CSV table of C-alpha atoms in Angstrom, one decimal:
chain,number,residue,atom,x,y,z
A,121,MET,CA,14.8,-4.9,0.2
A,122,ASN,CA,12.2,-3.1,2.4
A,123,SER,CA,10.9,-5.5,4.9
A,124,GLY,CA,7.4,-5.0,6.5
A,125,ARG,CA,6.9,-1.6,5.0
A,126,TRP,CA,4.4,-0.6,2.3
A,127,ILE,CA,6.1,1.4,-0.3
A,128,VAL,CA,3.1,2.8,-2.0
A,129,ALA,CA,3.4,6.1,-0.1
A,130,ALA,CA,7.0,6.6,-0.9
A,131,VAL,CA,6.3,5.8,-4.6
A,132,VAL,CA,3.8,8.5,-4.6
A,133,ALA,CA,6.0,11.1,-2.9
A,134,LEU,CA,9.5,10.4,-4.1
A,135,GLY,CA,9.6,8.3,-7.1
A,136,VAL,CA,10.9,5.0,-5.4
A,137,LEU,CA,12.8,2.9,-7.8
A,138,GLY,CA,12.3,-0.8,-8.2
A,139,ALA,CA,14.1,-3.5,-10.3
A,140,SER,CA,12.5,-4.3,-13.7
A,141,ARG,CA,10.1,-7.3,-13.5
A,142,VAL,CA,8.0,-8.3,-16.5
A,143,GLY,CA,6.0,-11.2,-17.6
A,144,PHE,CA,3.7,-12.0,-14.6
A,145,ALA,CA,0.7,-13.9,-15.2
A,146,ALA,CA,-2.5,-12.2,-13.8
A,147,PRO,CA,-2.5,-13.3,-10.2
A,148,SER,CA,-6.2,-13.4,-9.6
A,149,GLY,CA,-5.7,-16.0,-6.9
A,150,LEU,CA,-3.7,-13.7,-4.7
A,151,THR,CA,-5.2,-12.0,-1.5
A,152,GLY,CA,-5.0,-8.3,-1.1
A,153,ARG,CA,-2.4,-8.8,1.5
A,154,GLN,CA,-0.3,-10.9,-0.9
A,155,ILE,CA,-0.6,-8.3,-3.6
A,156,ILE,CA,0.7,-5.5,-1.2
A,157,GLU,CA,3.6,-7.9,-0.1
A,158,ASN,CA,4.6,-8.3,-3.7
A,159,VAL,CA,4.7,-4.4,-4.2
A,160,ASN,CA,6.7,-4.3,-0.9
A,161,ALA,CA,9.1,-7.0,-2.1
A,162,VAL,CA,10.2,-5.4,-5.3
A,163,GLU,CA,14.0,-5.0,-5.1
A,164,THR,CA,15.0,-1.3,-5.1
A,165,ALA,CA,18.2,0.4,-6.2
A,166,ASP,CA,21.0,0.8,-3.5
A,167,ASP,CA,20.8,4.5,-3.9
A,168,ALA,CA,19.4,7.2,-6.2
A,169,ARG,CA,19.6,10.9,-6.6
A,170,MET,CA,17.3,13.1,-8.8
A,171,SER,CA,16.1,16.5,-9.5
A,172,MET,CA,12.3,17.3,-8.8
A,173,SER,CA,9.8,20.0,-9.7
A,174,MET,CA,6.8,20.5,-7.4
A,175,THR,CA,3.9,22.7,-8.8
A,176,LEU,CA,1.1,23.6,-6.6
A,177,ILE,CA,-2.2,24.6,-8.2
A,178,ASN,CA,-5.0,26.1,-6.3
A,179,SER,CA,-8.7,26.2,-7.2
A,180,GLN,CA,-8.3,29.3,-9.2
A,181,GLY,CA,-5.7,27.7,-11.4
A,182,GLU,CA,-2.9,29.8,-9.8
A,183,ALA,CA,0.4,27.8,-9.7
A,184,ILE,CA,3.6,27.9,-7.6
A,185,SER,CA,6.6,26.0,-8.7
A,186,ARG,CA,9.5,24.8,-6.6
A,187,GLU,CA,12.7,22.9,-7.5
A,188,ILE,CA,14.0,20.2,-5.2
A,189,HIS,CA,17.0,17.9,-5.2
A,190,THR,CA,16.5,14.5,-3.6
A,191,TRP,CA,18.9,11.6,-2.5
A,192,LYS,CA,17.8,8.1,-1.4
A,193,LEU,CA,19.2,5.1,0.1
A,194,GLY,CA,17.1,2.2,-0.9
A,195,ASN,CA,13.6,2.8,0.7
A,196,GLU,CA,15.1,3.4,4.1
A,197,LYS,CA,16.4,6.9,3.9
A,198,THR,CA,15.5,9.9,2.0
A,199,ALA,CA,17.0,13.4,2.0
A,200,LEU,CA,15.7,16.5,0.0
A,201,VAL,CA,16.5,20.0,-0.2
A,202,PHE,CA,14.5,22.9,-1.9
A,203,VAL,CA,16.7,24.9,-4.3
A,204,ALA,CA,14.3,27.5,-5.7
A,205,PRO,CA,12.5,29.8,-5.4
A,206,GLU,CA,14.3,31.9,-2.9
A,207,ASP,CA,11.8,31.9,-0.2
A,208,VAL,CA,12.1,28.2,0.4
A,209,ALA,CA,15.7,27.6,-0.8
A,210,GLY,CA,17.7,25.7,1.8
A,211,THR,CA,14.6,24.1,3.5
A,212,SER,CA,15.4,20.5,3.9
A,213,PHE,CA,13.7,17.3,5.0
A,214,LEU,CA,14.9,13.8,6.1
A,215,THR,CA,13.1,10.7,6.7
A,216,ILE,CA,14.6,7.5,8.0
A,217,GLU,CA,12.8,4.2,8.5
A,218,THR,CA,13.3,2.6,11.8
A,219,ASP,CA,11.8,-0.4,13.2
A,220,GLY,CA,8.1,-0.2,12.3
A,221,ASP,CA,8.1,3.6,12.1
A,222,ASP,CA,9.7,6.6,10.3
A,223,ASP,CA,11.7,9.4,11.9
A,224,ALA,CA,11.4,12.7,10.1
A,225,TRP,CA,13.2,16.2,10.5
A,226,LEU,CA,12.6,19.4,8.7
A,227,TYR,CA,15.2,22.2,8.6
A,228,LEU,CA,14.0,25.8,8.3
A,229,PRO,CA,16.8,28.1,7.3
A,230,ALA,CA,15.0,31.3,8.1
A,231,LEU,CA,14.9,30.2,11.8
A,232,GLY,CA,18.1,28.3,11.8
A,233,LEU,CA,16.1,25.5,13.2
A,234,THR,CA,16.0,21.6,12.7
A,235,LYS,CA,12.9,20.1,14.2
A,236,ARG,CA,11.7,16.6,14.5
A,237,ILE,CA,8.3,16.0,13.2
A,238,ASP,CA,6.3,14.4,16.0
A,239,ALA,CA,3.5,11.8,15.5
A,240,GLY,CA,0.9,14.5,16.1
A,241,SER,CA,2.1,16.4,13.0
A,242,ARG,CA,2.3,13.7,10.6
A,243,SER,CA,-0.9,14.3,9.0
A,244,GLN,CA,-0.2,18.0,8.4
A,245,SER,CA,0.6,19.3,4.8
A,246,PHE,CA,4.2,19.0,3.8
A,247,MET,CA,5.2,22.5,2.7
A,248,GLY,CA,1.9,23.7,1.5
A,249,SER,CA,1.5,20.6,-0.8
A,250,ASP,CA,-1.2,17.9,-1.0
A,251,PHE,CA,1.2,15.5,0.5
A,252,THR,CA,1.4,15.0,4.2
A,253,TYR,CA,4.5,14.2,6.2
A,254,ASP,CA,3.2,10.6,6.5
A,255,ASP,CA,2.9,10.5,2.6
A,256,MET,CA,6.7,11.4,2.3
A,257,GLY,CA,7.6,8.1,3.9
A,258,ASP,CA,6.6,4.4,3.8
A,259,ARG,CA,3.5,2.9,5.5
A,260,ASP,CA,3.6,0.0,8.0
A,261,ILE,CA,2.1,-2.9,6.1
A,262,ASP,CA,0.4,-4.0,9.2
A,263,ALA,CA,-1.4,-0.6,9.7
A,264,TYR,CA,-4.0,-1.7,7.2
A,265,GLU,CA,-6.1,-4.9,6.6
A,266,TYR,CA,-6.3,-5.6,2.7
A,267,THR,CA,-9.1,-6.8,0.4
A,268,PHE,CA,-8.6,-7.7,-3.3
A,269,LEU,CA,-11.5,-5.9,-5.0
A,270,ARG,CA,-11.1,-6.7,-8.7
A,271,GLU,CA,-9.0,-6.7,-11.7
A,272,ASP,CA,-9.1,-3.8,-14.0
A,273,THR,CA,-7.4,-1.7,-16.8
A,274,ILE,CA,-5.9,1.7,-16.8
A,275,GLU,CA,-4.4,3.3,-19.8
A,276,GLY,CA,-4.3,-0.3,-21.4
A,277,GLU,CA,-2.4,-1.6,-18.5
A,278,HIS,CA,-3.7,-4.5,-16.5
A,279,VAL,CA,-4.1,-3.7,-12.8
A,280,LEU,CA,-5.1,-5.2,-9.5
A,281,VAL,CA,-7.3,-3.1,-7.2
A,282,VAL,CA,-6.7,-3.5,-3.5
A,283,GLU,CA,-8.5,-1.7,-0.6
A,284,GLY,CA,-6.7,-1.1,2.5
A,285,THR,CA,-8.7,-0.5,5.6
A,286,ALA,CA,-6.9,1.3,8.5
A,287,VAL,CA,-6.6,-0.7,11.7
A,288,ASP,CA,-6.2,2.7,13.4
A,289,PRO,CA,-7.5,5.5,11.3
A,290,GLN,CA,-6.4,8.3,13.7
A,291,GLY,CA,-3.0,7.0,13.6
A,292,SER,CA,-2.9,6.4,10.0
A,293,GLY,CA,-4.5,9.8,8.9
A,294,TYR,CA,-6.9,8.0,6.5
A,295,SER,CA,-9.9,5.5,7.0
A,296,LYS,CA,-8.8,3.6,4.0
A,297,VAL,CA,-6.8,3.7,0.8
A,298,VAL,CA,-7.7,2.0,-2.6
A,299,THR,CA,-4.7,1.2,-4.8
A,300,TRP,CA,-4.5,0.3,-8.6
A,301,ILE,CA,-1.3,-1.8,-9.0
A,302,ARG,CA,0.3,-2.9,-12.3
A,303,ASP,CA,1.0,-6.5,-11.7
A,304,ASP,CA,3.7,-6.8,-14.5
A,305,ILE,CA,6.0,-4.4,-12.5
A,306,TRP,CA,4.2,-4.2,-9.0
A,307,MET,CA,3.9,-0.4,-9.2
A,308,PRO,CA,0.9,1.6,-8.1
A,309,VAL,CA,-0.7,3.8,-10.9
A,310,MET,CA,-3.4,5.3,-8.9
A,311,VAL,CA,-4.5,5.7,-5.2
A,312,GLU,CA,-7.5,7.0,-3.6
A,313,TYR,CA,-7.3,8.3,0.0
A,314,TYR,CA,-10.4,8.5,2.3
A,315,ASP,CA,-10.7,10.8,5.3
A,316,LEU,CA,-11.6,9.7,8.7
A,317,ASN,CA,-15.3,10.1,7.9
A,318,GLY,CA,-14.9,7.7,4.9
A,319,ASP,CA,-15.2,10.4,2.3
A,320,LEU,CA,-12.8,10.6,-0.7
A,321,GLN,CA,-10.2,13.1,0.2
A,322,LYS,CA,-7.3,12.7,-2.4
A,323,VAL,CA,-6.5,10.9,-5.6
A,324,GLN,CA,-3.0,10.3,-6.6
A,325,THR,CA,-2.0,9.2,-10.0
A,326,ASN,CA,1.3,8.2,-11.6
A,327,PRO,CA,0.9,8.9,-15.3
A,328,ARG,CA,4.6,8.4,-16.2
A,329,ILE,CA,6.5,5.3,-15.0
A,330,GLU,CA,9.9,4.9,-16.8
A,331,ASN,CA,12.7,2.3,-16.9
A,332,ILE,CA,16.0,3.9,-16.0
A,333,ASP,CA,19.0,1.6,-16.0
A,334,GLY,CA,16.8,-1.5,-15.3
A,335,TYR,CA,14.8,0.1,-12.6
A,336,TRP,CA,11.3,1.4,-12.8
A,337,ALA,CA,10.9,5.0,-11.6
A,338,VAL,CA,7.7,7.0,-11.2
A,339,THR,CA,8.8,10.2,-13.0
A,340,ARG,CA,5.6,12.1,-12.9
A,341,MET,CA,2.8,12.0,-10.2
A,342,GLN,CA,0.0,14.1,-9.1
A,343,MET,CA,-1.9,14.3,-5.9
A,344,GLU,CA,-5.2,16.0,-5.9
A,345,ASN,CA,-7.3,17.0,-3.0
A,346,VAL,CA,-10.8,16.7,-4.3
A,347,GLN,CA,-12.3,18.4,-1.3
A,348,ILE,CA,-10.6,21.6,-1.5
A,349,ASP,CA,-9.8,21.5,-5.4
A,350,HIS,CA,-6.0,21.7,-5.0
A,351,LYS,CA,-3.3,19.7,-6.6
A,352,THR,CA,0.3,19.1,-6.5
A,353,ILE,CA,2.3,17.9,-9.5
A,354,VAL,CA,5.7,16.4,-9.1
A,355,GLU,CA,8.2,15.6,-12.0
A,356,MET,CA,11.5,13.8,-11.8
A,357,SER,CA,14.5,14.5,-14.1
A,358,GLN,CA,18.2,13.7,-14.1
A,359,VAL,CA,17.5,10.3,-12.2
A,360,GLU,CA,20.8,8.5,-11.3
A,361,VAL,CA,20.7,5.1,-9.8
A,362,ASN,CA,23.6,3.4,-7.8
A,363,ALA,CA,25.6,6.5,-8.1
A,364,GLY,CA,27.2,6.2,-4.6
A,365,THR,CA,25.2,8.6,-2.6
A,366,PRO,CA,27.3,9.6,0.5
A,367,GLN,CA,25.9,8.1,3.9
A,368,GLU,CA,26.6,11.2,5.8
A,369,LEU,CA,23.8,13.0,4.0
A,370,PHE,CA,21.3,11.2,5.9
A,371,THR,CA,21.5,12.7,9.4
A,372,SER,CA,19.6,15.5,10.9
A,373,GLY,CA,22.8,17.4,11.5
A,374,ALA,CA,23.6,17.4,7.7
A,375,LEU,CA,20.2,19.2,6.8
A,376,PRO,CA,21.5,22.7,7.0
A,377,THR,CA,24.4,21.6,4.5
A,378,LEU,CA,22.3,19.9,1.9
A,379,GLN,CA,22.0,23.0,-0.4
A,380,ASP,CA,25.7,23.0,-0.7
A,381,ARG,CA,25.8,19.4,-1.8
A,382,VAL,CA,23.4,19.8,-4.9
A,383,PRO,CA,25.4,18.7,-8.0
């Protein structure tokens, strides 16, 4: 279980898996903080691996597609490697949750360089996508103050809408986030991200959430930057849970070898 970390961001970026939970009554009496804590408390698979496609679409409708393989250990560690096209193949990324923060590294094969992503770079785009480096990891639950806004319905599913106001907007990269959460499985289905001026910047949607071997997985997601009319679509396939992912994959030293470890 992931203590003290808000898994919404990881759900957005990497299809975090949570144990199947159904039959909750509408918890209208919960505070915004308690709702986010319920999202955070969902039990996750010990490990998972999956193939991913990432499609970047610009304002002219031109698309660039990439293929990725990802490994996860709970919500604490994620390693991924680009396998296609050739110009990004071998580029790999690692994030590890440590006490109250995420450590992240990026390996660039053209330079033979592994670099740590420092705090000042966390709000930058990840590989030209609409996800930032911070979006690729979990968020500290204490980095936001939460307000329950209302109950709502999306695509026939009952959801709870929670606004999170950043305690330190500069450090968080956003002034606030508004999240629509299915309260039967405690999974986000939509998130709005507001920039430091308080304007809507990005909208993330999870249109496909599937149950795989007793775990719910976000298997299709879209992040759209409404300010520049650019979007990124991520789809998961060949998802395997509790497959015994090797611990040695999750070190910065292993990043140059990840392409050789793709099944």
